[in-house]
Tab-separated table of C-alpha atoms in Angstrom:
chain	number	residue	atom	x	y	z
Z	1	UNK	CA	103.838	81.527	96.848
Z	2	UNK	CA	100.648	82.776	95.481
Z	3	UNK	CA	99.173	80.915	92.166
Z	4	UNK	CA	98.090	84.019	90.409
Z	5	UNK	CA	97.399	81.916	87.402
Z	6	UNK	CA	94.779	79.796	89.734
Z	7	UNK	CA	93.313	83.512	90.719
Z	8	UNK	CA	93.238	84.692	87.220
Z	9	UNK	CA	91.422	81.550	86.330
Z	10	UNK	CA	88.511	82.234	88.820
Z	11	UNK	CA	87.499	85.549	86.901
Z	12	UNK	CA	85.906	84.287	83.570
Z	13	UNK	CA	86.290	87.617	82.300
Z	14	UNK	CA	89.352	87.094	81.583
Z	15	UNK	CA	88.911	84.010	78.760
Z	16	UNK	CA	86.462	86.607	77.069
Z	17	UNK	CA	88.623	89.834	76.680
Z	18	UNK	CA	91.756	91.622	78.320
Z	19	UNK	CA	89.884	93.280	80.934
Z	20	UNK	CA	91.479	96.906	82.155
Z	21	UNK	CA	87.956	98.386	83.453
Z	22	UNK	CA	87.798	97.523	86.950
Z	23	UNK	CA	87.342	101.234	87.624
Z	24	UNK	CA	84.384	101.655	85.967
Z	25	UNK	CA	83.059	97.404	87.896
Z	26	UNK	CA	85.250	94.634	88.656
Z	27	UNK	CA	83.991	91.462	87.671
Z	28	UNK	CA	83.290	88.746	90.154
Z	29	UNK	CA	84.526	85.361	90.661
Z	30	UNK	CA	83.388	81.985	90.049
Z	31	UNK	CA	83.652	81.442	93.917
Z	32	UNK	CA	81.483	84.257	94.291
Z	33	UNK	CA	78.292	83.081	91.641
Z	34	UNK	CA	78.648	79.514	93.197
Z	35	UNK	CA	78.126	81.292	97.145
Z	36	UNK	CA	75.306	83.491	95.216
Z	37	UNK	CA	73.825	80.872	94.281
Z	38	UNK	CA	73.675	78.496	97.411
Z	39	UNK	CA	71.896	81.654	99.170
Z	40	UNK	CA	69.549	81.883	97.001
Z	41	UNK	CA	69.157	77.881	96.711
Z	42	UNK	CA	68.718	78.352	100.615
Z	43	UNK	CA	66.375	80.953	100.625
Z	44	UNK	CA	64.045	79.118	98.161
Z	45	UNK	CA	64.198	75.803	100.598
Z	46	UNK	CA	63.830	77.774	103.497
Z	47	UNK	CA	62.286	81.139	103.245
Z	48	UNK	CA	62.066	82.781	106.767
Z	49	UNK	CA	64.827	79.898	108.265
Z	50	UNK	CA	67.428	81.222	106.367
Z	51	UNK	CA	67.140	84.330	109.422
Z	52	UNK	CA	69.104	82.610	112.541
Z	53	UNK	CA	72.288	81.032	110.250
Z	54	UNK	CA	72.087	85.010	107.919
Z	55	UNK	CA	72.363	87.116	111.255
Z	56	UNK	CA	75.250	85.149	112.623
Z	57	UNK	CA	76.863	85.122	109.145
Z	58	UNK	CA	76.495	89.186	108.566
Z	59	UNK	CA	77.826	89.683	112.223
Z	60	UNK	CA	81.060	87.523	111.201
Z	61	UNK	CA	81.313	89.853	107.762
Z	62	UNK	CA	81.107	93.020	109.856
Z	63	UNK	CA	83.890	91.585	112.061
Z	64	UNK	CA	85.918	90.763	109.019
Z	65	UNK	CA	85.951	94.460	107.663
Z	66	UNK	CA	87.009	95.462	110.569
Z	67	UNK	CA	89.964	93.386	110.826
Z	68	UNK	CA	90.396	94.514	107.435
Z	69	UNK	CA	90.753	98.252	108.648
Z	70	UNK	CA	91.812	97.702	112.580
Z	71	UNK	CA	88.581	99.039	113.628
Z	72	UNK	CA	85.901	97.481	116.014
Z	73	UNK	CA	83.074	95.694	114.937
Z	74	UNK	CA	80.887	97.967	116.722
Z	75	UNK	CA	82.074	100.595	114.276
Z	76	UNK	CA	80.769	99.193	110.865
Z	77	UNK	CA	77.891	99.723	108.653
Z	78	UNK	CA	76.457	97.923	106.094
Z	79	UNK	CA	75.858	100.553	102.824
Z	80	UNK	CA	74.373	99.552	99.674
Z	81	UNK	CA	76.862	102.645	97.815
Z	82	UNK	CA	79.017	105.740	98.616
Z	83	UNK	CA	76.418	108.030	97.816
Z	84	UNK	CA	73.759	106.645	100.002
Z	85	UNK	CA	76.783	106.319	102.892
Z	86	UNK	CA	77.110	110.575	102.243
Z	87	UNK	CA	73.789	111.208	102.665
Z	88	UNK	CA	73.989	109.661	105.884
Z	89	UNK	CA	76.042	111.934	107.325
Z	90	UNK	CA	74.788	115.529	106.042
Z	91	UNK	CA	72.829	116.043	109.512
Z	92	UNK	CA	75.046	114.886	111.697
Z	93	UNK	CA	77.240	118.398	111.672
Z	94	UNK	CA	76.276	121.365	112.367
Z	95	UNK	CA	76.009	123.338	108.879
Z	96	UNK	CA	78.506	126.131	110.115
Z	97	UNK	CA	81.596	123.260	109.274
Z	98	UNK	CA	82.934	124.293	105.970
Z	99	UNK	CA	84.659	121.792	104.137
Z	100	UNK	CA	87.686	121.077	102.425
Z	101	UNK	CA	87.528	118.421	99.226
Z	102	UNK	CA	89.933	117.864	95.832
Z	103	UNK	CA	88.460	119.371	92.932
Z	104	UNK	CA	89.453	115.944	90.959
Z	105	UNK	CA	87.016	114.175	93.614
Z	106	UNK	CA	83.960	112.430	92.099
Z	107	UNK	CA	80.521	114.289	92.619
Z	108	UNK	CA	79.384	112.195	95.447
Z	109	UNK	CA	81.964	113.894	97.869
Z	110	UNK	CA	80.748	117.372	97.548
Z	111	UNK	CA	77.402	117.570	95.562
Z	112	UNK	CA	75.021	116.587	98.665
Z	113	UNK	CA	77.114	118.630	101.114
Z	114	UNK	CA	76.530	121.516	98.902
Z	115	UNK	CA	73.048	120.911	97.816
Z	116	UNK	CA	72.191	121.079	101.874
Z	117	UNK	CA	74.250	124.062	102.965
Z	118	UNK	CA	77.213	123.627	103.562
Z	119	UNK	CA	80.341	125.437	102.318
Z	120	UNK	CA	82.368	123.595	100.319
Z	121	UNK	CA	86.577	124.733	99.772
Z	122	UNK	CA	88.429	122.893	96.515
Z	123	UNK	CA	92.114	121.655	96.384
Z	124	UNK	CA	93.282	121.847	92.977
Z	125	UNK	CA	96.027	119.840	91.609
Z	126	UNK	CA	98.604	120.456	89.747
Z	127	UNK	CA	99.458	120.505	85.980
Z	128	UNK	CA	100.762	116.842	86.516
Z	129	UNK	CA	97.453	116.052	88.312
Z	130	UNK	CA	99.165	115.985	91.876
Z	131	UNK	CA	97.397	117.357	94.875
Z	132	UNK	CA	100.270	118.618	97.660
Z	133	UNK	CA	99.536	118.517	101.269
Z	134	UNK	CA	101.278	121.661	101.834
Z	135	UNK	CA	97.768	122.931	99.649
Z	136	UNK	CA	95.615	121.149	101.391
Z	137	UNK	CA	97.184	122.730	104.256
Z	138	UNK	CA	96.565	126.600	103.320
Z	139	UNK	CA	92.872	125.794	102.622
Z	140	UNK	CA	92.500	125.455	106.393
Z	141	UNK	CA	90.926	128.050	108.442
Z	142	UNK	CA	89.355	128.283	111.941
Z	143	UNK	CA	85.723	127.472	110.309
Z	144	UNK	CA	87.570	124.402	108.348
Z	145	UNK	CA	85.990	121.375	110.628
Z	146	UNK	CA	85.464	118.373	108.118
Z	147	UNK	CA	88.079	116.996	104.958
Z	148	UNK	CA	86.665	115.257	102.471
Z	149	UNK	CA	88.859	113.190	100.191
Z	150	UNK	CA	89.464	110.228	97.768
Z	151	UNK	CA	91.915	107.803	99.010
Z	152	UNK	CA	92.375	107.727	94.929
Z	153	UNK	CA	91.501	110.374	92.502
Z	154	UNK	CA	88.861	108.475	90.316
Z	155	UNK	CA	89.918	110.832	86.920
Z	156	UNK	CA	93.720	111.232	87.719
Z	157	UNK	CA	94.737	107.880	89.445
Z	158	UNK	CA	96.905	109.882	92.173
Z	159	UNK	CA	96.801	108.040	95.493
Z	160	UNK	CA	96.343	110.609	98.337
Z	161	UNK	CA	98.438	109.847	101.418
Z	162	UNK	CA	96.683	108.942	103.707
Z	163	UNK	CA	98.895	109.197	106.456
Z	164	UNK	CA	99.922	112.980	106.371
Z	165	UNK	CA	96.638	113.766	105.708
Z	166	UNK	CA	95.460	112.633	108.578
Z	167	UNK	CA	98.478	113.811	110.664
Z	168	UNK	CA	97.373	117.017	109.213
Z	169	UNK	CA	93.615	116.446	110.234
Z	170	UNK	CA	95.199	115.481	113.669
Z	171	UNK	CA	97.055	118.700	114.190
Z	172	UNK	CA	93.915	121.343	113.014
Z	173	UNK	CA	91.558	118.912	114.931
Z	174	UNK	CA	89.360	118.246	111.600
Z	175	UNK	CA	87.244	115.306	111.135
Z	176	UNK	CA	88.696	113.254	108.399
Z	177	UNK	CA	86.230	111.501	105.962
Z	178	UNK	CA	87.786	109.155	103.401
Z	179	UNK	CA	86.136	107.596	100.346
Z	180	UNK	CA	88.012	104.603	99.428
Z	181	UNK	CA	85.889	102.946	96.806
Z	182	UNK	CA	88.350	103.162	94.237
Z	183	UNK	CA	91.439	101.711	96.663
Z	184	UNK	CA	89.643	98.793	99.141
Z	185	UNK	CA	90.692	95.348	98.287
Z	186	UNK	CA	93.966	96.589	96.338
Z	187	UNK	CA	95.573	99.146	98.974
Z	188	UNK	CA	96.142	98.589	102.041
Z	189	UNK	CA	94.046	100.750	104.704
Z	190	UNK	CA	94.551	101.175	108.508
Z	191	UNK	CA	91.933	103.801	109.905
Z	192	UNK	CA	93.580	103.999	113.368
Z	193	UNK	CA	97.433	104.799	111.736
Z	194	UNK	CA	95.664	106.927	108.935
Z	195	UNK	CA	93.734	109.235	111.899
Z	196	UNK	CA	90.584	108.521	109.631
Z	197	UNK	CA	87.158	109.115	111.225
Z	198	UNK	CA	84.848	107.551	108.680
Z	199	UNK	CA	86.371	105.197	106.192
Z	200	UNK	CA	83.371	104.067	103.269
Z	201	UNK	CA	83.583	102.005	100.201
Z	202	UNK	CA	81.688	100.726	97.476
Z	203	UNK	CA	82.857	96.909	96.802
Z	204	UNK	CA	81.617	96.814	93.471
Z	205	UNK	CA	85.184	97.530	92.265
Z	206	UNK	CA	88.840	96.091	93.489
Z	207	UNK	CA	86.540	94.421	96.347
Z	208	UNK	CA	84.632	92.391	93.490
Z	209	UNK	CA	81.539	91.771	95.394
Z	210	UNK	CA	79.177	93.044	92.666
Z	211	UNK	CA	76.838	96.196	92.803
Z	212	UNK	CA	74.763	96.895	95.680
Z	213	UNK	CA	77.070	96.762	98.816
Z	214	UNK	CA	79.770	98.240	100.915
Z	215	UNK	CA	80.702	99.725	104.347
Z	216	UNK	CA	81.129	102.233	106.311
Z	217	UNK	CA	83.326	103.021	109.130
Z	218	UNK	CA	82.658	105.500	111.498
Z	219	UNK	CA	84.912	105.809	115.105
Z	220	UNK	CA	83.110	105.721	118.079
Z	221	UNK	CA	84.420	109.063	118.900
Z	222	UNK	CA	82.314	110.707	116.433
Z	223	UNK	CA	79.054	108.742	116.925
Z	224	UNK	CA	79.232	110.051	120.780
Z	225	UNK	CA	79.994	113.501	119.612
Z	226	UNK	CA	77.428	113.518	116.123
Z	227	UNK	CA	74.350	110.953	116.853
Z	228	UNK	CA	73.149	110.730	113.236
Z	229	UNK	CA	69.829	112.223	113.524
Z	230	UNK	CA	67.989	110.038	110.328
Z	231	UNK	CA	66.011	107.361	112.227
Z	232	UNK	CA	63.578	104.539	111.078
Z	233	UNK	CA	62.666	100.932	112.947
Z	234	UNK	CA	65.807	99.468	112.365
Z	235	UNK	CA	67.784	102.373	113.890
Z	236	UNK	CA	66.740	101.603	117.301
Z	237	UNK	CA	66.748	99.606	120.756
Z	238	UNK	CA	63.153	98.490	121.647
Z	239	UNK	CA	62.209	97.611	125.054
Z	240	UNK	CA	61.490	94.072	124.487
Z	241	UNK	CA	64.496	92.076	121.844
Z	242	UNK	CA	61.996	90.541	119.689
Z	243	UNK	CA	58.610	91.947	118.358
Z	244	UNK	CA	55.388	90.728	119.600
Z	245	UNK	CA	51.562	92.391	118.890
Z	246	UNK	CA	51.248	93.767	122.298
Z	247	UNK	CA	54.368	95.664	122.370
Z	248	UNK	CA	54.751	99.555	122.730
Z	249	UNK	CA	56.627	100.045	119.768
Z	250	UNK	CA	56.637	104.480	120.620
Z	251	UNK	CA	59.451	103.785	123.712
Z	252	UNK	CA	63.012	102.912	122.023
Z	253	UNK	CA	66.470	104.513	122.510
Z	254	UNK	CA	68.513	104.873	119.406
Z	255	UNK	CA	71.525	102.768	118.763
Z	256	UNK	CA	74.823	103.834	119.690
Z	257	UNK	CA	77.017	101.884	117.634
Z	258	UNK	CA	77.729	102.145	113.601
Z	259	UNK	CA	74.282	99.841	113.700
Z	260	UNK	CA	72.422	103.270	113.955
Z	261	UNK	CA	72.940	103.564	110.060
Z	262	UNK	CA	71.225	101.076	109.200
Z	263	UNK	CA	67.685	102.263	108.410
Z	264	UNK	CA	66.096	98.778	107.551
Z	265	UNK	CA	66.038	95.087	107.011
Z	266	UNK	CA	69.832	94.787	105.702
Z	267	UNK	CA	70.458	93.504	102.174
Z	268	UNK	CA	71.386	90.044	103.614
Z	269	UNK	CA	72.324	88.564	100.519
Z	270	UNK	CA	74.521	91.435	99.393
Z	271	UNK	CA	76.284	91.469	102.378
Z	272	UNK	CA	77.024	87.527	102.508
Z	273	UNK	CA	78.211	87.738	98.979
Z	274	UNK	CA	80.179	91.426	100.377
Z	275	UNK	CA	82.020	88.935	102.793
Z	276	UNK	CA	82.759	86.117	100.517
Z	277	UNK	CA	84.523	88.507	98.285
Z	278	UNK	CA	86.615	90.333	101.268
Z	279	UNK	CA	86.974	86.634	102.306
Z	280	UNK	CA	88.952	85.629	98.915
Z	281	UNK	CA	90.769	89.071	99.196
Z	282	UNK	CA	91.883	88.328	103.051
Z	283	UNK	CA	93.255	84.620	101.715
Z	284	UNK	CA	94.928	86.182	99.096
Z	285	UNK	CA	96.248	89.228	101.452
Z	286	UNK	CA	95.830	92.576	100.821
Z	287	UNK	CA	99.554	93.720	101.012
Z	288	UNK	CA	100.248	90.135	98.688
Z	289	UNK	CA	97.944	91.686	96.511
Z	290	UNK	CA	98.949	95.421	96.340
Z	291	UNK	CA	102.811	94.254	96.062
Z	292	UNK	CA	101.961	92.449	92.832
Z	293	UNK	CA	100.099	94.639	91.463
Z	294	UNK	CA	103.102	97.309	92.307
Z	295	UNK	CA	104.807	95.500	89.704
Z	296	UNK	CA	101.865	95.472	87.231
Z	297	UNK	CA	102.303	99.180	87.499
Z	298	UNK	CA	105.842	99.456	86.996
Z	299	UNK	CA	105.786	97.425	84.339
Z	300	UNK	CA	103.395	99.176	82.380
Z	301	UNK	CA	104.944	102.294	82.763
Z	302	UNK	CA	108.167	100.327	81.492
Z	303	UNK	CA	106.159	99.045	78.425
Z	304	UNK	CA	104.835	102.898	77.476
Z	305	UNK	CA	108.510	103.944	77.736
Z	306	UNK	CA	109.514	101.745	75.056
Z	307	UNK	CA	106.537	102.415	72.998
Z	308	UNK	CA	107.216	106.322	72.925
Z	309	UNK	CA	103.115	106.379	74.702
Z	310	UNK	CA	103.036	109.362	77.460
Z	311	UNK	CA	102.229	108.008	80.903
Z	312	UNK	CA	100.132	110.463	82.173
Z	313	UNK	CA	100.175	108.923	86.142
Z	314	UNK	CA	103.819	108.420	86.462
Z	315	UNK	CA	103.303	109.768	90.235
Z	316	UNK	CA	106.290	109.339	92.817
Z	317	UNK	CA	105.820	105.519	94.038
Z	318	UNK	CA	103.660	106.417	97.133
Z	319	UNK	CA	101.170	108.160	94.729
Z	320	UNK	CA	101.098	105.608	92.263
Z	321	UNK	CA	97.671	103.378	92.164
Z	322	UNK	CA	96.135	100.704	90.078
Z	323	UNK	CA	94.459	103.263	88.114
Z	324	UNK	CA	96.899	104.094	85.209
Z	325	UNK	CA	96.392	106.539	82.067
Z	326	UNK	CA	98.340	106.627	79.109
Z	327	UNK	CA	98.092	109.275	76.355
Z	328	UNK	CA	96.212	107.695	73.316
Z	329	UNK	CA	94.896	108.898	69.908
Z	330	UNK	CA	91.402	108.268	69.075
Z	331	UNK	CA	92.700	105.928	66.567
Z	332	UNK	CA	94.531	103.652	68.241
Z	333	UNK	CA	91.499	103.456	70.510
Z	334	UNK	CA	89.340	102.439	67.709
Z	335	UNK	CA	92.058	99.053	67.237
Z	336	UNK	CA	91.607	98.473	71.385
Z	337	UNK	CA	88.188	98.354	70.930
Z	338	UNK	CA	88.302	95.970	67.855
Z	339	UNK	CA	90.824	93.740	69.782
Z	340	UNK	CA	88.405	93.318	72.996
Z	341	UNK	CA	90.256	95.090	75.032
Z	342	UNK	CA	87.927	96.555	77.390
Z	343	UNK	CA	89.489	100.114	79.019
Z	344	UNK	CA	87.656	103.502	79.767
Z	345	UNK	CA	88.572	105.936	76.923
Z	346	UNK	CA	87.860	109.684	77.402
Z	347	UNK	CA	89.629	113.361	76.084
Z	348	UNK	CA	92.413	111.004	74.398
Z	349	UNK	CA	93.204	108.943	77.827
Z	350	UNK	CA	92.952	105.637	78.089
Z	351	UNK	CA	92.374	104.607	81.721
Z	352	UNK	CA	94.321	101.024	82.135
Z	353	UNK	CA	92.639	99.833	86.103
Z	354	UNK	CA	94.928	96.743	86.961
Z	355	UNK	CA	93.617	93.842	89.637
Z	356	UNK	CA	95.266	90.932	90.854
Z	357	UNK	CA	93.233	88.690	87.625
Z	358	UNK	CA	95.509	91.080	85.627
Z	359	UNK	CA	99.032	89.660	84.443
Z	360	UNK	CA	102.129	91.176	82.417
Z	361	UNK	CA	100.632	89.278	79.132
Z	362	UNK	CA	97.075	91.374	79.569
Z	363	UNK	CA	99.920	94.468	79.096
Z	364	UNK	CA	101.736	93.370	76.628
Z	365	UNK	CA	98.499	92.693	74.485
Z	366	UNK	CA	97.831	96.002	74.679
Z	367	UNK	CA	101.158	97.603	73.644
Z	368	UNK	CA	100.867	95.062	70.812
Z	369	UNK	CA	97.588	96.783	69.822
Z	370	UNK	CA	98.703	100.142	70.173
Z	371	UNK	CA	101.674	99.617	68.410
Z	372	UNK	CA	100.219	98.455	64.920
C-alpha cells in the first residue's frame, strides 16, 4: 500500500503552507534537490568527465518517457517548454492545413500557428465549460489536416478525452497534436491507444521536475512524412562519430529520429533531474497516483456540497481533472490568503490543483477557512 504520508513528507512545501497551486509550478522534492545537487557536485569535480556517465544517463531518461507513453525511444525529444516544442513544428506542414483548437486552450497552442500563417478554427465550450466531440466534429472540413488540443483545459479544468478524439482524428485522417503539460505525471497517457501523433509536456507541473524541461513525442510516421526543416549542428549525422580539426563538417545527413529536434548541446542537467522526477512518479505509479487523487477530487466536491460553495468543474467523472474551481467571493479569498493557503484566484474562482503531496486534511483546511 502506498505511504502517502512518506510522499507528502518529501515535498517541504507542504510544512510551510497548504499548497493548491501546482497549476501555476509544482514544487519539487527533497529527492530531487539532493540528485540536483550530486550533478552539480559532479560537474564541479569533474568538468568535461561528467560527458560519458550524462549521455548514457539521458539515453535511459528518454527510454523511461517512453515507457511512460508506449512509444519508442527513437520517438522522444528533449524540450526545455511547450512553447519552444510549438515552434518546432510550424514548418514542418505545409501552411494550406487549417487547424482546429479549443478556444479555452492556453496561447501557446494557437498564437505561433497564427502569427506564421496558418488558419486557425475554435471549439467553444459550453456554458458549463464542456467542449463536446460531436463540436469538435462539425469544425472539420476537407482543408481541416491538424487538431490541436489540451489534454486539460488550463482555465476550465475539463479533461478532453483523449480517446474519441483521436478515434475522431483517426476517421478524418487529421494529425493529432496533444499538449499535456497540465495532465503528465497525474493522468495516465497512452499515445498509441489515444491515436496521438505528437504528445509534449512541460514537467514543471504534476511531473515536478522544476522549470526548464520536458518532452516531446512525435511518431515516426510523421517524421517520415514532415522532416522538420529547422536545422543546426546538433540536428545532424556527420560523416565521422566524433569531431576532429580535419573534418568536413559541410557533408551531414539530418537525423531521422525525434533526435532531429534537438538543435544543441542538451540541457543535461535538466534532463537528469527531468528523469529523477518521472523516476519517483513511475515508483509511485501513475494510475496509483491518478486513483488517489480521484478521491481527492470527489471529496472536495463532497466538502463544497456541504459548505453551500458552487463547484464550478463538477464534469462527468471522465472529464474530471486535478484542476478544480470553486465559486469564491473576493472576501473569503482575502482569509485564504491570510491563512497561507496558496491557490490561483481570478474573476471570483479559486483554482484548487490537487497532487499526490495533497491529502483530505489540506481540504478540509480550506473549507475551514472559507467557512468563517
Amino acid at each position: 500500500m502506498t505511504n502517502w504520508e512518506k510522499i507528502r513528507a518529501d515535498y517541504p512545501v507542504c510544512n510551510n503552507c497548504t499548497y493548491f497551486f501546482t497549476n501555476g509550478g509544482g514544487p519539487v522534492s527533497t529527492p530531487l534537490v539532493q540528485k540536483a545537487t550530486a550533478l552539480l557536485t559532479e560537474l564541479s569535480e569533474k568538468g568535461r568527465g561528467v560527458m560519458p556517465g550524462w549521455d548514457q544517463q539521458t539515453r535511459e531518461v528518454r527510454g523511461l518517457i517512453a515507457g511512460m507513453i508506449h512509444a519508442k525511444a527513437s520517438e522522444i525529444a528533449f524540450i526545455t517548454n511547450t512553447s519552444q516544442a510549438m515552434i518546432l513544428l510550424y514548418s514542418m506542414f505545409p501552411k494550406q492545413y487549417e487547424i482546429i483548437t479549443m478556444r479555452d486552450e492556453f496561447p501557446s497552442s494557437f498564437v505561433g500557428w497564427m502569427h506564421n500563417g496558418y488558419t486557425v478554427h475554435f471549439v467553444d465550450s459550453d456554458e458549463h465549460n464542456v467542449i463536446s466531440v460531436a463540436d469538435i466534429a462539425a469544425k472539420i472540413t476537407p482543408a481541416t489536416r491538424i487538431l490541436i488540443t489540451s489534454h486539460v483545459m488550463f482555465r476550465t479544468g475539463f479533461r478532453q478525452n483523449l480517446k474519441a478524439i483521436g478515434e475522431l482524428c483517426k476517421q478524418h485522417q487529421l494529425i493529432h497534436i496533444v499538449d499535456a503539460t497540465q495532465s503528465f505525471g497525474v493522468n495516465n497517457i497512452d499515445v498509441q491507444e489515444y491515436n496521438i501523433d505528437i504528445l509534449i509536456f512541460h514537467a514543471y507541473k504534476w511531473a515536478g521536475a522544476g522549470y526548464g524541461a520536458g518532452a516531446m513525442y512525435v511518431s515516426q510516421e510523421i517524421l517520415d512524412r514532415y522532416p522538420p526543416q529547422m536545422m543546426s549542428w546538433y540536428n545532424v549525422d556527420y560523416e565521422k562519430p566524433d569531431f576532429d580539426l580535419v573534418q568536413d563538417y559541410t557533408k551531414f545527413t539530418p537525423k531521422k529520429d525525434a533526435t532531429v529536434f534537438e538543435t544543441g548541446t542538451p540541457p543535461f542537467i535538466n534532463i537528469l533531474l527531468l528523469g529523477e522526477a518521472l523516476g519517483y512518479i513511475q515508483r509511485t505509479g501513475v494510475l496509483v497516483i491518478e486513483s488517489y487523487v480521484q478521491e481527492l477530487i470527489v471529496y472536495l466536491g463532497q466538502q463544497a456540497a456541504a459548505h453551500h460553495i458552487t463547484l464550478l468543474s463538477a464534469y462527468p467523472a471522465e472529464h474530471l481533472s486535478a484542476i478544480q474551481l470553486l465559486e469564491i467571493t473576493p472576501e473569503q479569498n482575502e482569509k485564504i490568503v491570510k491563512n497561507n493557503i496558496r491557490a490561483r484566484y481570478k474573476n471570483n474562482r479559486l483554482t484548487v490543483a490537487l497532487n499526490c503531496y495533497n491529502n483530505k486534511a489540506d481540504i478540509d483546511r480550506l473549507f475551514a477557512v472559507l467557512g468563517e
